[in-house]
Structures are given as C-alpha cells and as structure tokens.
PDB file of C-alpha atoms in Angstrom:
ATOM      1  CA  MET A 192       0.000   0.000   0.000  1.00 41.00           C
ATOM      2  CA  ASN A 193       1.165   3.508  -0.649  1.00 41.00           C
ATOM      3  CA  PRO A 194       1.153   6.186   2.098  1.00 40.00           C
ATOM      4  CA  ASP A 195      -2.493   6.940   1.270  1.00 41.00           C
ATOM      5  CA  GLY A 196      -3.486   3.339   2.068  1.00 42.00           C
ATOM      6  CA  VAL A 197      -4.117   2.438  -1.586  1.00 42.00           C
ATOM      7  CA  GLN A 198      -3.014  -1.008  -2.825  1.00 50.00           C
ATOM      8  CA  MET A 199      -0.140  -0.570  -5.262  1.00 57.00           C
ATOM      9  CA  THR A 200       0.447  -2.630  -8.378  1.00 72.00           C
ATOM     10  CA  ALA A 201       3.941  -3.589  -9.461  1.00 68.00           C
ATOM     11  CA  SER A 202       3.753  -1.111 -12.328  1.00 80.00           C
ATOM     12  CA  GLY A 203       2.612   1.675  -9.958  1.00 87.00           C
ATOM     13  CA  TYR A 204       5.358   0.876  -7.492  1.00 89.00           C
ATOM     14  CA  ILE A 205       8.012   0.710 -10.193  1.00 90.00           C
ATOM     15  CA  ALA A 206       6.715   3.944 -11.754  1.00 90.00           C
ATOM     16  CA  GLU A 207       7.132   5.690  -8.381  1.00 91.00           C
ATOM     17  CA  LEU A 208      10.685   4.360  -8.091  1.00 91.00           C
ATOM     18  CA  ARG A 209      11.455   5.394 -11.671  1.00 93.00           C
ATOM     19  CA  ALA A 210      10.241   8.935 -10.925  1.00 92.00           C
ATOM     20  CA  LEU A 211      12.935   9.088  -8.242  1.00 93.00           C
ATOM     21  CA  VAL A 212      15.836   7.273  -9.921  1.00 94.00           C
ATOM     22  CA  GLY A 213      15.190   7.595 -13.642  1.00 94.00           C
ATOM     23  CA  THR A 214      16.459   4.713 -15.739  1.00 94.00           C
ATOM     24  CA  ARG A 215      19.256   3.713 -13.303  1.00 96.00           C
ATOM     25  CA  PRO A 216      19.435  -0.012 -12.507  1.00 96.00           C
ATOM     26  CA  LEU A 217      16.937  -1.339  -9.971  1.00 95.00           C
ATOM     27  CA  ILE A 218      17.007  -4.742  -8.268  1.00 96.00           C
ATOM     28  CA  LEU A 219      13.489  -6.082  -8.817  1.00 95.00           C
ATOM     29  CA  PRO A 220      12.031  -9.390  -7.601  1.00 97.00           C
ATOM     30  CA  GLY A 221       9.631 -11.300  -9.765  1.00 96.00           C
ATOM     31  CA  SER A 222       8.421 -14.701 -10.872  1.00 97.00           C
ATOM     32  CA  SER A 223       8.465 -16.691 -14.094  1.00 97.00           C
ATOM     33  CA  VAL A 224       6.571 -19.870 -14.846  1.00 98.00           C
ATOM     34  CA  VAL A 225       7.809 -22.730 -16.996  1.00 97.00           C
ATOM     35  CA  ILE A 226       4.581 -24.235 -18.320  1.00 97.00           C
ATOM     36  CA  VAL A 227       4.745 -27.552 -20.143  1.00 95.00           C
ATOM     37  CA  ASP A 228       2.038 -29.643 -21.745  1.00 92.00           C
ATOM     38  CA  GLU A 229       1.524 -33.411 -21.527  1.00 89.00           C
ATOM     39  CA  SER A 230       3.974 -33.887 -24.419  1.00 90.00           C
ATOM     40  CA  GLY A 231       6.683 -31.986 -22.539  1.00 90.00           C
ATOM     41  CA  ARG A 232       6.582 -28.981 -24.867  1.00 93.00           C
ATOM     42  CA  LEU A 233       7.395 -25.551 -23.438  1.00 96.00           C
ATOM     43  CA  LEU A 234       4.912 -22.675 -23.576  1.00 97.00           C
ATOM     44  CA  LEU A 235       6.481 -19.398 -24.672  1.00 97.00           C
ATOM     45  CA  MET A 236       4.911 -16.044 -25.345  1.00 97.00           C
ATOM     46  CA  GLU A 237       6.124 -13.447 -27.782  1.00 96.00           C
ATOM     47  CA  ARG A 238       6.250 -10.392 -25.534  1.00 92.00           C
ATOM     48  CA  ALA A 239       4.696  -7.120 -26.637  1.00 90.00           C
ATOM     49  CA  ASP A 240       6.860  -4.993 -24.302  1.00 83.00           C
ATOM     50  CA  THR A 241      10.310  -6.231 -25.308  1.00 81.00           C
ATOM     51  CA  GLY A 242       9.847  -8.389 -28.371  1.00 85.00           C
ATOM     52  CA  GLY A 243      11.378 -11.828 -28.277  1.00 91.00           C
ATOM     53  CA  TRP A 244       9.995 -14.953 -26.680  1.00 96.00           C
ATOM     54  CA  GLY A 245       9.730 -15.461 -22.950  1.00 96.00           C
ATOM     55  CA  LEU A 246       8.018 -17.193 -20.106  1.00 97.00           C
ATOM     56  CA  PRO A 247       4.877 -15.882 -18.467  1.00 97.00           C
ATOM     57  CA  GLY A 248       5.909 -13.807 -15.494  1.00 96.00           C
ATOM     58  CA  GLY A 249       6.656 -10.406 -14.133  1.00 93.00           C
ATOM     59  CA  PHE A 250       7.473  -8.316 -11.111  1.00 94.00           C
ATOM     60  CA  MET A 251       6.030  -8.796  -7.657  1.00 95.00           C
ATOM     61  CA  GLU A 252       3.553  -6.316  -6.258  1.00 93.00           C
ATOM     62  CA  PRO A 253       4.300  -4.892  -2.798  1.00 92.00           C
ATOM     63  CA  GLY A 254       3.281  -7.444  -0.147  1.00 93.00           C
ATOM     64  CA  GLU A 255       2.911 -10.292  -2.646  1.00 95.00           C
ATOM     65  CA  SER A 256       4.671 -13.673  -2.402  1.00 97.00           C
ATOM     66  CA  PHE A 257       6.678 -15.140  -5.278  1.00 98.00           C
ATOM     67  CA  GLU A 258       3.999 -17.834  -5.704  1.00 97.00           C
ATOM     68  CA  ASP A 259       1.156 -15.313  -5.753  1.00 96.00           C
ATOM     69  CA  ALA A 260       3.049 -13.199  -8.303  1.00 97.00           C
ATOM     70  CA  ALA A 261       3.543 -16.268 -10.513  1.00 97.00           C
ATOM     71  CA  ARG A 262      -0.152 -17.178 -10.428  1.00 96.00           C
ATOM     72  CA  ARG A 263      -1.257 -13.574 -11.013  1.00 96.00           C
ATOM     73  CA  GLU A 264       1.097 -13.043 -13.943  1.00 96.00           C
ATOM     74  CA  VAL A 265      -0.018 -16.270 -15.654  1.00 97.00           C
ATOM     75  CA  ARG A 266      -3.659 -15.271 -15.155  1.00 95.00           C
ATOM     76  CA  GLU A 267      -3.096 -11.713 -16.444  1.00 95.00           C
ATOM     77  CA  GLU A 268      -0.839 -12.559 -19.374  1.00 96.00           C
ATOM     78  CA  ILE A 269      -2.260 -15.791 -20.773  1.00 96.00           C
ATOM     79  CA  GLY A 270      -5.641 -16.147 -19.064  1.00 95.00           C
ATOM     80  CA  ILE A 271      -5.315 -19.493 -17.285  1.00 94.00           C
ATOM     81  CA  GLU A 272      -5.145 -20.501 -13.631  1.00 92.00           C
ATOM     82  CA  VAL A 273      -2.216 -22.523 -12.317  1.00 91.00           C
ATOM     83  CA  ALA A 274      -2.701 -24.195  -8.976  1.00 81.00           C
ATOM     84  CA  ASP A 275       0.275 -26.478  -8.471  1.00 90.00           C
ATOM     85  CA  LEU A 276       3.610 -24.723  -8.678  1.00 96.00           C
ATOM     86  CA  SER A 277       6.954 -26.306  -7.897  1.00 96.00           C
ATOM     87  CA  LEU A 278      10.036 -24.168  -7.440  1.00 97.00           C
ATOM     88  CA  LEU A 279      12.587 -24.676 -10.211  1.00 97.00           C
ATOM     89  CA  GLY A 280      15.077 -22.228  -8.728  1.00 97.00           C
ATOM     90  CA  VAL A 281      15.912 -18.639  -7.882  1.00 97.00           C
ATOM     91  CA  PHE A 282      17.885 -16.840 -10.557  1.00 97.00           C
ATOM     92  CA  SER A 283      19.929 -13.678 -10.085  1.00 96.00           C
ATOM     93  CA  GLY A 284      23.282 -12.160 -10.876  1.00 95.00           C
ATOM     94  CA  PRO A 285      24.852 -10.181 -13.688  1.00 93.00           C
ATOM     95  CA  GLU A 286      23.279 -12.383 -16.368  1.00 89.00           C
ATOM     96  CA  TYR A 287      19.852 -11.181 -15.153  1.00 90.00           C
ATOM     97  CA  TYR A 288      20.587  -7.595 -16.039  1.00 90.00           C
ATOM     98  CA  TYR A 289      18.161  -6.277 -18.646  1.00 86.00           C
ATOM     99  CA  ARG A 290      17.821  -2.944 -20.389  1.00 89.00           C
ATOM    100  CA  TYR A 291      14.315  -2.291 -21.670  1.00 85.00           C
ATOM    101  CA  PRO A 292      13.787  -0.579 -25.023  1.00 84.00           C
ATOM    102  CA  ASN A 293      12.831   2.636 -23.138  1.00 90.00           C
ATOM    103  CA  GLY A 294      16.219   2.639 -21.351  1.00 94.00           C
ATOM    104  CA  ASP A 295      15.051   1.390 -17.924  1.00 93.00           C
ATOM    105  CA  GLU A 296      17.645  -0.942 -16.412  1.00 95.00           C
ATOM    106  CA  VAL A 297      16.956  -3.806 -14.009  1.00 93.00           C
ATOM    107  CA  PHE A 298      18.738  -6.643 -12.272  1.00 95.00           C
ATOM    108  CA  ASN A 299      16.070  -9.322 -11.992  1.00 93.00           C
ATOM    109  CA  VAL A 300      15.794 -11.660  -9.024  1.00 97.00           C
ATOM    110  CA  THR A 301      13.479 -14.309 -10.414  1.00 97.00           C
ATOM    111  CA  ALA A 302      11.822 -17.210  -8.662  1.00 98.00           C
ATOM    112  CA  ALA A 303      11.064 -19.657 -11.470  1.00 98.00           C
ATOM    113  CA  PHE A 304       8.305 -22.195 -11.032  1.00 98.00           C
ATOM    114  CA  LEU A 305       7.169 -25.227 -12.973  1.00 97.00           C
ATOM    115  CA  ALA A 306       3.499 -25.832 -13.832  1.00 95.00           C
ATOM    116  CA  ARG A 307       1.608 -28.158 -16.147  1.00 91.00           C
ATOM    117  CA  ALA A 308      -1.024 -27.025 -18.626  1.00 84.00           C
ATOM    118  CA  SER A 309      -4.032 -29.292 -18.879  1.00 77.00           C
ATOM    119  CA  THR A 310      -5.188 -30.417 -22.294  1.00 74.00           C
ATOM    120  CA  ASP A 311      -8.471 -28.566 -21.808  1.00 82.00           C
ATOM    121  CA  ALA A 312      -6.843 -25.244 -20.836  1.00 84.00           C
ATOM    122  CA  VAL A 313      -8.262 -22.335 -22.820  1.00 92.00           C
ATOM    123  CA  PHE A 314      -5.646 -19.632 -23.204  1.00 94.00           C
ATOM    124  CA  ARG A 315      -6.787 -16.019 -23.400  1.00 95.00           C
ATOM    125  CA  PRO A 316      -3.605 -14.005 -24.044  1.00 94.00           C
ATOM    126  CA  ASP A 317      -3.682 -10.320 -23.144  1.00 95.00           C
ATOM    127  CA  PRO A 318      -3.014  -8.538 -26.465  1.00 93.00           C
ATOM    128  CA  GLY A 319      -1.346  -5.673 -24.609  1.00 93.00           C
ATOM    129  CA  GLU A 320       1.303  -8.073 -23.280  1.00 93.00           C
ATOM    130  CA  VAL A 321       1.351 -11.042 -25.654  1.00 96.00           C
ATOM    131  CA  LEU A 322       1.821 -10.899 -29.429  1.00 95.00           C
ATOM    132  CA  SER A 323       1.575 -14.682 -29.806  1.00 95.00           C
ATOM    133  CA  LEU A 324       1.574 -17.773 -27.640  1.00 95.00           C
ATOM    134  CA  ARG A 325       2.600 -21.317 -28.509  1.00 94.00           C
ATOM    135  CA  PHE A 326       4.138 -24.551 -27.307  1.00 95.00           C
ATOM    136  CA  PHE A 327       7.604 -25.460 -28.579  1.00 96.00           C
ATOM    137  CA  ASP A 328       9.582 -28.698 -28.625  1.00 94.00           C
ATOM    138  CA  PHE A 329      12.880 -28.136 -26.824  1.00 90.00           C
ATOM    139  CA  GLU A 330      14.748 -29.009 -30.025  1.00 89.00           C
ATOM    140  CA  ARG A 331      12.909 -26.226 -31.889  1.00 94.00           C
ATOM    141  CA  LEU A 332      12.899 -23.241 -29.518  1.00 95.00           C
ATOM    142  CA  PRO A 333      12.930 -19.853 -31.228  1.00 95.00           C
ATOM    143  CA  PRO A 334      16.375 -18.237 -31.445  1.00 93.00           C
ATOM    144  CA  ASP A 335      15.234 -15.027 -29.760  1.00 92.00           C
ATOM    145  CA  VAL A 336      14.331 -16.351 -26.291  1.00 94.00           C
ATOM    146  CA  LEU A 337      15.029 -13.409 -23.979  1.00 89.00           C
ATOM    147  CA  ILE A 338      18.496 -13.611 -22.440  1.00 84.00           C
ATOM    148  CA  PRO A 339      17.401 -13.419 -18.763  1.00 83.00           C
ATOM    149  CA  GLU A 340      15.123 -16.421 -19.351  1.00 89.00           C
ATOM    150  CA  GLN A 341      17.521 -18.600 -21.355  1.00 92.00           C
ATOM    151  CA  LEU A 342      19.179 -19.960 -18.190  1.00 92.00           C
ATOM    152  CA  ILE A 343      15.782 -20.758 -16.657  1.00 95.00           C
ATOM    153  CA  VAL A 344      14.781 -22.682 -19.788  1.00 95.00           C
ATOM    154  CA  SER A 345      18.179 -24.419 -19.912  1.00 93.00           C
ATOM    155  CA  THR A 346      17.920 -25.360 -16.229  1.00 94.00           C
ATOM    156  CA  TYR A 347      14.539 -26.958 -16.805  1.00 94.00           C
ATOM    157  CA  ALA A 348      15.762 -28.732 -19.946  1.00 91.00           C
ATOM    158  CA  ALA A 349      18.776 -30.139 -18.068  1.00 91.00           C
ATOM    159  CA  MET A 350      16.546 -31.237 -15.202  1.00 89.00           C
ATOM    160  CA  ARG A 351      14.341 -33.113 -17.645  1.00 83.00           C
ATOM    161  CA  GLY A 352      17.287 -34.471 -19.662  1.00 72.00           C
ATOM    162  CA  GLN A 353      16.300 -32.471 -22.738  1.00 53.00           C
ATOM    163  CA  PRO A 354      18.846 -30.945 -25.125  1.00 51.00           C
ATOM    164  CA  ARG A 355      19.119 -27.173 -25.338  1.00 47.00           C
TER     165      ARG A 355
END
C-alpha cells in the first residue's frame, strides 16, 4: 500500500521508483513460470513490451509472495489458472541484467516455477502483453528467447534431460 493506504500494483510501485531514480538499474524481484504440456513442450509467449519470446511472469507487487506473483502473472498474461507450482530455482546475478527498449535498467531476481497445462486449458492471451503464444519442442525453440530467461529454460531442460 502507498502512504495513502491504496493497494499498489507492481507497475505503480516501479513507476514511483522510476520517478525518483530515472532509468538507473533497480534490483526487482519477480516470478516466471515454466509451463509444459503433456507432451513436454514448453509454452512461450512473444512479448509485446520487449519483443522476443519469454516465459509468463513479471514483477512482484508490494506485499505479494513469489507464488502469488507467478499465479497472477499467468492469469493476467495468458488467461489461465495454475494451482500447483513447484520451485525450479531462484535466478539472479549479472546475467539477469536487462535494459528495456525505453532505457530502464533492471537486475532481476526471479523465482522460477514449474506448472503443467491441462489439455483442456483455454488460453486467453492479453493482447497488450502477448503478441503470440505457442508450445515449442525443446529441439525447436525460437532463437530469440530473452536472455534473462535462457538460463531458466536451460535449467529446466537439463533437469528433464532435454537438449538445449
């Protein structure tokens, strides 16, 4: 909540920080979700904000847990509910630096989770966040998977014994 007692969203919180620090690097916690189908294919979304392919996910809102952020981001971005999440790992460090097209710089601290998509899941991608959405075989991932998420995808692939 902000000083006026109003619940803040991640974008509102980050906007307030950006008003104070400009585009300087921020350390921002968030969640990503590796979603696979029954065939073991990986769900990726072509992101509207940065271009390139990535995992559903985003920054935490003040007072939110990593798990709650993961569920909320999946719901907001691709329109499905995920109940069972298992922690894949926490990812941080210099390789999680990202500079957005508008010049904002961040060092991501990302809790990555694994979830399964049911065969009857009906995806409703948010067109403001998602240009396209599809499942990929690990042998045929697009070349422009976002750099901060490549290690998450590689970690999952190694865990499952898949090439990447």
